[in-house]
Tab-separated table of C-alpha atoms in Angstrom:
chain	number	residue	atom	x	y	z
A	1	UNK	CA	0.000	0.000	0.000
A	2	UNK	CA	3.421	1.970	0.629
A	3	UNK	CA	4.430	1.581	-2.689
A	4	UNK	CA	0.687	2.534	-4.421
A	5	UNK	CA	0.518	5.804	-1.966
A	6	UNK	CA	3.790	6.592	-3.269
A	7	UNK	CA	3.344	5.802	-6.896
A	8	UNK	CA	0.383	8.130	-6.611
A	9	UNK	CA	2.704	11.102	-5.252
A	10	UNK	CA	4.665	10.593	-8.517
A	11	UNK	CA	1.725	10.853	-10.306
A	12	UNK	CA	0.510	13.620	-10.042
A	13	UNK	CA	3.857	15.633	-9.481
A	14	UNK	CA	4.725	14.444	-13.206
A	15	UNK	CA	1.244	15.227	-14.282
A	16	UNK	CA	1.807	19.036	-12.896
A	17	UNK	CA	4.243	18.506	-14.952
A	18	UNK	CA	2.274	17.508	-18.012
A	19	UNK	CA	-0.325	20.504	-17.382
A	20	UNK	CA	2.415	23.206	-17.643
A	21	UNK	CA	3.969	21.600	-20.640
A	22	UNK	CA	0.795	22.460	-22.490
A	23	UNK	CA	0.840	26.319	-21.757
A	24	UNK	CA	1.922	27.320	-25.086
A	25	UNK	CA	-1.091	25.908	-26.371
A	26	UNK	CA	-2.810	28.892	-24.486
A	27	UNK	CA	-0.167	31.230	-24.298
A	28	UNK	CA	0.592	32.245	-27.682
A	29	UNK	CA	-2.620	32.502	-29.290
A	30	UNK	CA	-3.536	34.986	-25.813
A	31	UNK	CA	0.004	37.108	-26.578
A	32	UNK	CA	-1.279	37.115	-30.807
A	33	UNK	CA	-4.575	38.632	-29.592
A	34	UNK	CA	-2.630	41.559	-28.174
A	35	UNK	CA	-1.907	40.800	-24.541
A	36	UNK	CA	1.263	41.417	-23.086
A	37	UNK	CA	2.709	38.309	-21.231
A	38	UNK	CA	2.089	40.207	-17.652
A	39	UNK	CA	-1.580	40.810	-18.779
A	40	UNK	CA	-2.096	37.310	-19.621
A	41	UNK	CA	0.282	35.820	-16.015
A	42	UNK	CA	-2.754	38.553	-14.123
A	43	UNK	CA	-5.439	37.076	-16.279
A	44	UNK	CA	-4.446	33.395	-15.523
A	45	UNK	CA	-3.834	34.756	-11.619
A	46	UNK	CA	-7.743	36.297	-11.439
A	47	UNK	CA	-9.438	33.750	-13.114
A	48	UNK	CA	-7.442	31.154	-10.981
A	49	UNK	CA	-8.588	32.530	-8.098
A	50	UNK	CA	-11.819	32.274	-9.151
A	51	UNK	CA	-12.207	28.956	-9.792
A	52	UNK	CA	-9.906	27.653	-6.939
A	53	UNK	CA	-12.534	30.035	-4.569
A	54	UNK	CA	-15.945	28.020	-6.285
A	55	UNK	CA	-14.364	24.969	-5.607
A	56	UNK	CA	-13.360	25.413	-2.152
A	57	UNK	CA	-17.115	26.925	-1.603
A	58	UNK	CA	-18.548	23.636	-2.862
A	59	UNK	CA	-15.851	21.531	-1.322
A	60	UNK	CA	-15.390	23.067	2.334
A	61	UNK	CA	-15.923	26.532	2.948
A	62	UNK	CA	-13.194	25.988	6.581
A	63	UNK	CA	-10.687	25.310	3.645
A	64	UNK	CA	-10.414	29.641	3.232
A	65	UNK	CA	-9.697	30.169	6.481
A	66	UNK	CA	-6.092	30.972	7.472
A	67	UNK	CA	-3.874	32.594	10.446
A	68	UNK	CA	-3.209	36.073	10.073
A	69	UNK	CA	0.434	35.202	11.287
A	70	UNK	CA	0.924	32.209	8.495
A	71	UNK	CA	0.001	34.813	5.599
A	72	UNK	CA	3.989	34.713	5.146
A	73	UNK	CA	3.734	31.233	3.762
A	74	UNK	CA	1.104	32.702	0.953
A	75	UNK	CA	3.143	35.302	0.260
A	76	UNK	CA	6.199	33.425	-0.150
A	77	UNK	CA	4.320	30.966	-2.990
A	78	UNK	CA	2.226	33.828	-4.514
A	79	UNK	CA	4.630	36.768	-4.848
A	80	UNK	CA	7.767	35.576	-4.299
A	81	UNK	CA	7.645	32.616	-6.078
A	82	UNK	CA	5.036	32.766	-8.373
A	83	UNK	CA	5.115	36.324	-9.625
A	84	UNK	CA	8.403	37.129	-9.023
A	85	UNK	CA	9.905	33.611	-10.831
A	86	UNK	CA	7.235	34.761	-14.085
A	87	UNK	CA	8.137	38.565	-14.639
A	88	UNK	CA	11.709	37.480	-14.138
A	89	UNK	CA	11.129	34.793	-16.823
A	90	UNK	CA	9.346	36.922	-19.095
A	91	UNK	CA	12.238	39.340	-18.745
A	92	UNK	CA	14.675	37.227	-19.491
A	93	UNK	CA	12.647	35.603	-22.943
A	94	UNK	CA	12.878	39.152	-24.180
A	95	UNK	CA	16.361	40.086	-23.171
A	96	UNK	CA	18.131	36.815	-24.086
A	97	UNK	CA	15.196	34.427	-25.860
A	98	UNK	CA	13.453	31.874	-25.158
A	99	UNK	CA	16.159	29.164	-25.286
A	100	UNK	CA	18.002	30.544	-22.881
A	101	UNK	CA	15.059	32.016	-20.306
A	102	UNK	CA	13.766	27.663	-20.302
A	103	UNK	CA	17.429	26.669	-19.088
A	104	UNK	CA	17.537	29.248	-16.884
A	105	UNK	CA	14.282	28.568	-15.219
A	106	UNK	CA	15.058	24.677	-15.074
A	107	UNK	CA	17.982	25.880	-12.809
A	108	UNK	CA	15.026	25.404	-9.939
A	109	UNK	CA	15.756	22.124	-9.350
A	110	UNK	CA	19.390	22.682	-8.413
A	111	UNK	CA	18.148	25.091	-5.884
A	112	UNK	CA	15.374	23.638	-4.492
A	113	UNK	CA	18.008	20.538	-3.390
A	114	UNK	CA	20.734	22.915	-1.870
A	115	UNK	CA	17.644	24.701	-0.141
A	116	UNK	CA	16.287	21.896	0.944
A	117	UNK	CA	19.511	20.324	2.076
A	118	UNK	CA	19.663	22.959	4.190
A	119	UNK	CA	16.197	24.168	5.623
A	120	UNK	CA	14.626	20.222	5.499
A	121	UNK	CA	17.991	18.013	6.055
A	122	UNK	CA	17.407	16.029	2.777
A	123	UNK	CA	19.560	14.024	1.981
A	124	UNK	CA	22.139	15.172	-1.151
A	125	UNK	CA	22.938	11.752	-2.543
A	126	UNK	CA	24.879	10.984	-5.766
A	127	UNK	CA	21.920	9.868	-7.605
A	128	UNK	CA	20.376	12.912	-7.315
A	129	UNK	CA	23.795	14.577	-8.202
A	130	UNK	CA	23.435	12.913	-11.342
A	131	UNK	CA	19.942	13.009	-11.813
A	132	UNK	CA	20.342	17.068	-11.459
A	133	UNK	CA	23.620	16.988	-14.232
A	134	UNK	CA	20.666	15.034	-16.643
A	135	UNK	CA	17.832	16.902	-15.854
A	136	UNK	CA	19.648	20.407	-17.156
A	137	UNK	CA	21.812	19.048	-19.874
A	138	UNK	CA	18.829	17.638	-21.120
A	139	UNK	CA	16.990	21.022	-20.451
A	140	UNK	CA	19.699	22.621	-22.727
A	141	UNK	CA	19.255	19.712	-25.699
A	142	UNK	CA	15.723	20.273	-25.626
A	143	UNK	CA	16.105	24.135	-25.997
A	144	UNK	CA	18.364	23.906	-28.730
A	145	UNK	CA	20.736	26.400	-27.441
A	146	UNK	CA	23.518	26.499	-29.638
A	147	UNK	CA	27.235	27.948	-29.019
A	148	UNK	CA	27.217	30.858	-30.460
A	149	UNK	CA	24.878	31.785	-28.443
A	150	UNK	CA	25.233	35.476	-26.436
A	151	UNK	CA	23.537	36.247	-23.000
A	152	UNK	CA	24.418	39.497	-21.364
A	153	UNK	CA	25.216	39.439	-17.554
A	154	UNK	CA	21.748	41.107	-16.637
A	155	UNK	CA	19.975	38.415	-18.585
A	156	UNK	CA	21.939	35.526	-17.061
A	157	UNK	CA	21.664	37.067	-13.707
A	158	UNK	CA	18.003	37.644	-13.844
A	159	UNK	CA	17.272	34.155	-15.987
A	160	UNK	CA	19.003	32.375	-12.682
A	161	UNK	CA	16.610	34.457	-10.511
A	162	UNK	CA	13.468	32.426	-12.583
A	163	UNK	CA	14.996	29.644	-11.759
A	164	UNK	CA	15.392	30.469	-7.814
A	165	UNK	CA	11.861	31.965	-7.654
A	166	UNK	CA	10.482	28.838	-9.471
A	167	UNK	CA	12.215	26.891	-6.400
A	168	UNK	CA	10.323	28.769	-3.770
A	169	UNK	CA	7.382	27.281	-4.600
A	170	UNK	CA	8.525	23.986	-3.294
A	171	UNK	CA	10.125	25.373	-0.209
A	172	UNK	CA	7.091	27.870	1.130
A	173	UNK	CA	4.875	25.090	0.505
A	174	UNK	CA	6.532	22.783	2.270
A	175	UNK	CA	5.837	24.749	5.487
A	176	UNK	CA	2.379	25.439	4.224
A	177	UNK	CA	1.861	21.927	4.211
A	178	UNK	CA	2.038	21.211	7.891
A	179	UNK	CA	-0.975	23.513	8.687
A	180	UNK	CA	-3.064	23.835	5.865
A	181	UNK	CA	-4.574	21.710	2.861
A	182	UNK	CA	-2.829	22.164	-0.766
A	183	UNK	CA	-6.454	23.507	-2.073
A	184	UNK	CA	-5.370	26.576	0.698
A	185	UNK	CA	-1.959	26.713	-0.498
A	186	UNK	CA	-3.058	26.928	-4.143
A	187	UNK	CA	-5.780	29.479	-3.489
A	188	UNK	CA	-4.138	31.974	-1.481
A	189	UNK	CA	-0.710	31.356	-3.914
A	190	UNK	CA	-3.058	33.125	-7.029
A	191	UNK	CA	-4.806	35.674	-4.584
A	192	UNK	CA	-1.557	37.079	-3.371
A	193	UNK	CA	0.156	36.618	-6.838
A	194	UNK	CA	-3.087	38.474	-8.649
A	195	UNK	CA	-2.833	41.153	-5.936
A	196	UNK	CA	0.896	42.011	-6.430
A	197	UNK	CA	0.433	42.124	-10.351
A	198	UNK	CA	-2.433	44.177	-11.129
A	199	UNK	CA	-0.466	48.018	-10.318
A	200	UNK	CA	1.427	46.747	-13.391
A	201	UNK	CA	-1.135	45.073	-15.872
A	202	UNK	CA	-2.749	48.130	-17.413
A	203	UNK	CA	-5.736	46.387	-16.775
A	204	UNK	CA	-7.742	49.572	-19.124
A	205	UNK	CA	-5.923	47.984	-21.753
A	206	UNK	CA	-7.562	44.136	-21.498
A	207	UNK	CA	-11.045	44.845	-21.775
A	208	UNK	CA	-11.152	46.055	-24.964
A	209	UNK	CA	-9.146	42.474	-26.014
A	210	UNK	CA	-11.545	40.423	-23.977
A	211	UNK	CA	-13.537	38.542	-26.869
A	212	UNK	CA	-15.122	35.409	-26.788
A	213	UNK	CA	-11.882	33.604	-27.932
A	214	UNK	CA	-9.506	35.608	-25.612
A	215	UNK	CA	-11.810	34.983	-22.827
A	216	UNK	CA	-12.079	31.185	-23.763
A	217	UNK	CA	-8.358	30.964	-24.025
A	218	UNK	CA	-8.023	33.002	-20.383
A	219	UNK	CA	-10.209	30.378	-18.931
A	220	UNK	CA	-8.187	27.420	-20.616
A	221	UNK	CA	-4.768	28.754	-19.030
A	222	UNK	CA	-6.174	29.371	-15.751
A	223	UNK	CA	-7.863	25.606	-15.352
A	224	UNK	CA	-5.869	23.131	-17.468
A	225	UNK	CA	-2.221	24.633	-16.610
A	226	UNK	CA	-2.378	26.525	-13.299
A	227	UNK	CA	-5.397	25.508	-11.006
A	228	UNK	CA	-5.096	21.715	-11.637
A	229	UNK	CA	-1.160	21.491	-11.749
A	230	UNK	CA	-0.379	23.797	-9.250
A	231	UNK	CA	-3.082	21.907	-7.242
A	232	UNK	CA	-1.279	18.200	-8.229
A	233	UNK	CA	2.336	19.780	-7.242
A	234	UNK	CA	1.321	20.860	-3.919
A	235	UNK	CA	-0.132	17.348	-2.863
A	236	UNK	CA	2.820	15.371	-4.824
A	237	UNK	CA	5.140	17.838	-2.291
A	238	UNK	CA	3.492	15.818	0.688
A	239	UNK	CA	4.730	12.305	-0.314
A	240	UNK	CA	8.109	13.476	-2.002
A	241	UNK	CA	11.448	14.733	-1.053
A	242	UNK	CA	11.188	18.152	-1.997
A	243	UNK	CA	14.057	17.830	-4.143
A	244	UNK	CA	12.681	14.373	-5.848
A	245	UNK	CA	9.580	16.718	-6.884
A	246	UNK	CA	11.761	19.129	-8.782
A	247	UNK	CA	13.267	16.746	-10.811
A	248	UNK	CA	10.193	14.877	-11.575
A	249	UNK	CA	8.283	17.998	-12.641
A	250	UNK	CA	10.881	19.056	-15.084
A	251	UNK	CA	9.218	16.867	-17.998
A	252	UNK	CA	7.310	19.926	-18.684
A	253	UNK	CA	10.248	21.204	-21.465
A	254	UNK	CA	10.001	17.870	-22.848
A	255	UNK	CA	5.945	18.362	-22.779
A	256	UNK	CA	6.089	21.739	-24.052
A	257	UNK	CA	8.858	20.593	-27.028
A	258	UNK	CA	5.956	17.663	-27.894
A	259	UNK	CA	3.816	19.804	-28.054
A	260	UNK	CA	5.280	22.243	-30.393
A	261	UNK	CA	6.319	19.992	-32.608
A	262	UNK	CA	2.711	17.814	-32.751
A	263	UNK	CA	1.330	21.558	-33.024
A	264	UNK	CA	3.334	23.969	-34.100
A	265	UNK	CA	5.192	22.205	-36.926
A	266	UNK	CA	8.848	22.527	-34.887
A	267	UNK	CA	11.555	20.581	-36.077
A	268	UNK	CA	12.443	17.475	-33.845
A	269	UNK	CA	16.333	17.197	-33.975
A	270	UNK	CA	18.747	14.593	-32.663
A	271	UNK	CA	19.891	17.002	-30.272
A	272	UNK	CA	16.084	17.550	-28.688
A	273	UNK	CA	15.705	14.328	-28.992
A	274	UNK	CA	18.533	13.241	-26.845
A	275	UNK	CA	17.016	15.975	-24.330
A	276	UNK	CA	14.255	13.954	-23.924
A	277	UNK	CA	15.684	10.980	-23.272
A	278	UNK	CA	18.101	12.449	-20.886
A	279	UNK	CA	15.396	14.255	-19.012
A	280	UNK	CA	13.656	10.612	-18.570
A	281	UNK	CA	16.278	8.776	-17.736
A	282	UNK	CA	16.287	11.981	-14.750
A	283	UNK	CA	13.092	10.846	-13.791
A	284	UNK	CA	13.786	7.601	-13.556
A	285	UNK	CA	16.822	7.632	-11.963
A	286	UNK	CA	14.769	9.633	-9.341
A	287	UNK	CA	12.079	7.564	-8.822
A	288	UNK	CA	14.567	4.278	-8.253
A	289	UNK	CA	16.914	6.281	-5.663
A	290	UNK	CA	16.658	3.687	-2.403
A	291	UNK	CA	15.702	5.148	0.696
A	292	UNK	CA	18.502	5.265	3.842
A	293	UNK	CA	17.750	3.447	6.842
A	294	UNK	CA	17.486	7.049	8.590
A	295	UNK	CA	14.154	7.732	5.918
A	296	UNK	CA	12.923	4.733	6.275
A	297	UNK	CA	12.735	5.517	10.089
A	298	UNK	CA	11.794	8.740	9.503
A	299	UNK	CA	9.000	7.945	8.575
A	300	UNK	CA	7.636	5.558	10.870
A	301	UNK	CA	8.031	7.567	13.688
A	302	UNK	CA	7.001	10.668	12.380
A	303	UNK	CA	3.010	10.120	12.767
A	304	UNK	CA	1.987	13.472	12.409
A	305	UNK	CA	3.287	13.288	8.668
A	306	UNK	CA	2.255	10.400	7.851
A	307	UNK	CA	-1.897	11.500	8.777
A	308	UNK	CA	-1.455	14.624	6.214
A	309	UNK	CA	-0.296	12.523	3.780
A	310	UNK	CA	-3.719	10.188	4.275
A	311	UNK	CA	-5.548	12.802	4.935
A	312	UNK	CA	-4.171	14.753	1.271
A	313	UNK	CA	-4.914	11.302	-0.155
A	314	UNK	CA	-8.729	11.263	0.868
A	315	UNK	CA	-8.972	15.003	-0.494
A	316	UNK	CA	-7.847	14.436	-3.540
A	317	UNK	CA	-10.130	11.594	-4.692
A	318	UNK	CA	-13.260	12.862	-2.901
């Protein structure tokens, strides 16, 4: 039953995953209708929001409530992670392109294991040494960044912040999770994200753009790849390693590179191709990593975690 419970948490931190691979699909038709990519990252925020608050209505309406003095934790996920990690990204596709902004954002996993070395004691085993070195040369095969490429030191330096603000997400949550369900977590993450966003939306200039398509397309984003992912991340968090749920989550370049080429008509070369596989192997390499003695103990004794993570389970099919 271990095992299942376990397989489970894989599940649906690879389907996040998945979900956020697909974003293009969204994305680019929103930015041809005339949005700029922070309108459409406030749009996605709002309309989140909205349909993470009807749900939680319907599902438990105790599920909204929070401490006044754990607001930090919502704060960290919402604007420090997910705000700050997207305008830095979005920065960084128009300083240096969008080759280089994806490897710089799939940096996350790198610091979400030295973080939570540190903060959570994980432990920093060779596997996931090696699983890390896969995971972001096969980030950089997929991309198709090529030598003669050029990045200024502002770019680089900002692209690397994407990647540490994409990290936070794992690490606030991961104290959000002791108190509070991941329906909360994801909630409050888009209210406090939408919040710090709109003074720089130029929300007068969406409503004229919101047509039936736009609108249609909003909705689409704000479901398929940020409510339901963000909302399979969060519980995958509780039965991973937070550093196991980093590397498992970064199929979403090799998603998003299926899905251009099934879609967009993008070229599938050797060298994306040996991305992908590299990014896999990753994953599995992850997912086969033995646990030490000390885990194993871990998490026998620790009782408390182990009713969350039943308790997450029961939430998630109901």
């Amino acid at each position: 039953m271990n095992r299942i419970r376990k397989n489970l948490f894989i599940f649906f931190t690879i389907f996040s995953g998945v979900l956020w691979g697909i974003i293009s699909l969204f994305l680019k038709p929103l930015v041809s209708s005339g949005l700029s990519s922070v309108q459409v990252n406030f749009l996605r925020g709002l309309f989140s929001s909205i349909f993470m608050f009807i749900f939680l209505l319907i599902k438990d309406k105790k599920l909204l409530k929070i401490s006044l003095k754990d607001i930090w934790m919502f704060l960290g996920t919402g604007v420090l992670s997910f705000t700050f990690f997207s305008l830095c990204y979005f920065y960084t596709i128009i300083e240096s392109g969008s080759c280089i902004a994806v490897i710089l954002l799939y940096t996350s996993p790198i610091f979400v294991l030295l973080l939570s070395f540190f903060l959570f004691k994980e432990k920093f085993s060779m596997l996931k040494v090696l699983a890390l070195v896969f995971t972001f040369t096969g980030c950089i095969l997929v991309s198709g960044l090529g030598f003669n490429s050029v990045i200024s030191w502002k770019g680089f330096v900002v692209g690397l912040c994407s990647g540490f603000g994409y990290a936070l997400y794992s690490i606030f949550s991961r104290y959000a999770l002791k108190k509070y369900s991941p329906f909360t977590i994801t909630f409050y993450t888009f209210v406090f994200s939408t919040l710090s966003i709109l003074p720089f939306c130029k929300v007068q200039n969406i409503m004229p753009l919101l047509s039936v398509k736009v609108l249609f397309l909003a909705l689409g984003i704000s479901f398929v790849c940020t409510c339901l992912p963000y909302i399979f991340y969060t519980i995958g968090l509780q039965g991973l390693e937070t550093g196991k749920a980093a590397i498992f989550v970064t199929v979403e370049p090799l998603i998003a590179c299926i899905a251009g080429i099934a879609v967009f008509g993008e070229a599938l070369s050797f060298v994306k191709a040996a991305g992908i596989v590299l990014i896999l192997v990753s994953v599995v390499l992850c997912s086969l990593q033995p646990k030490s003695k000390t885990e194993t103990d871990g998490e026998v004794k620790n009782s408390v975690h182990t009713k969350i993570r039943k308790k997450l389970l029961i939430e998630c099919i109901d």
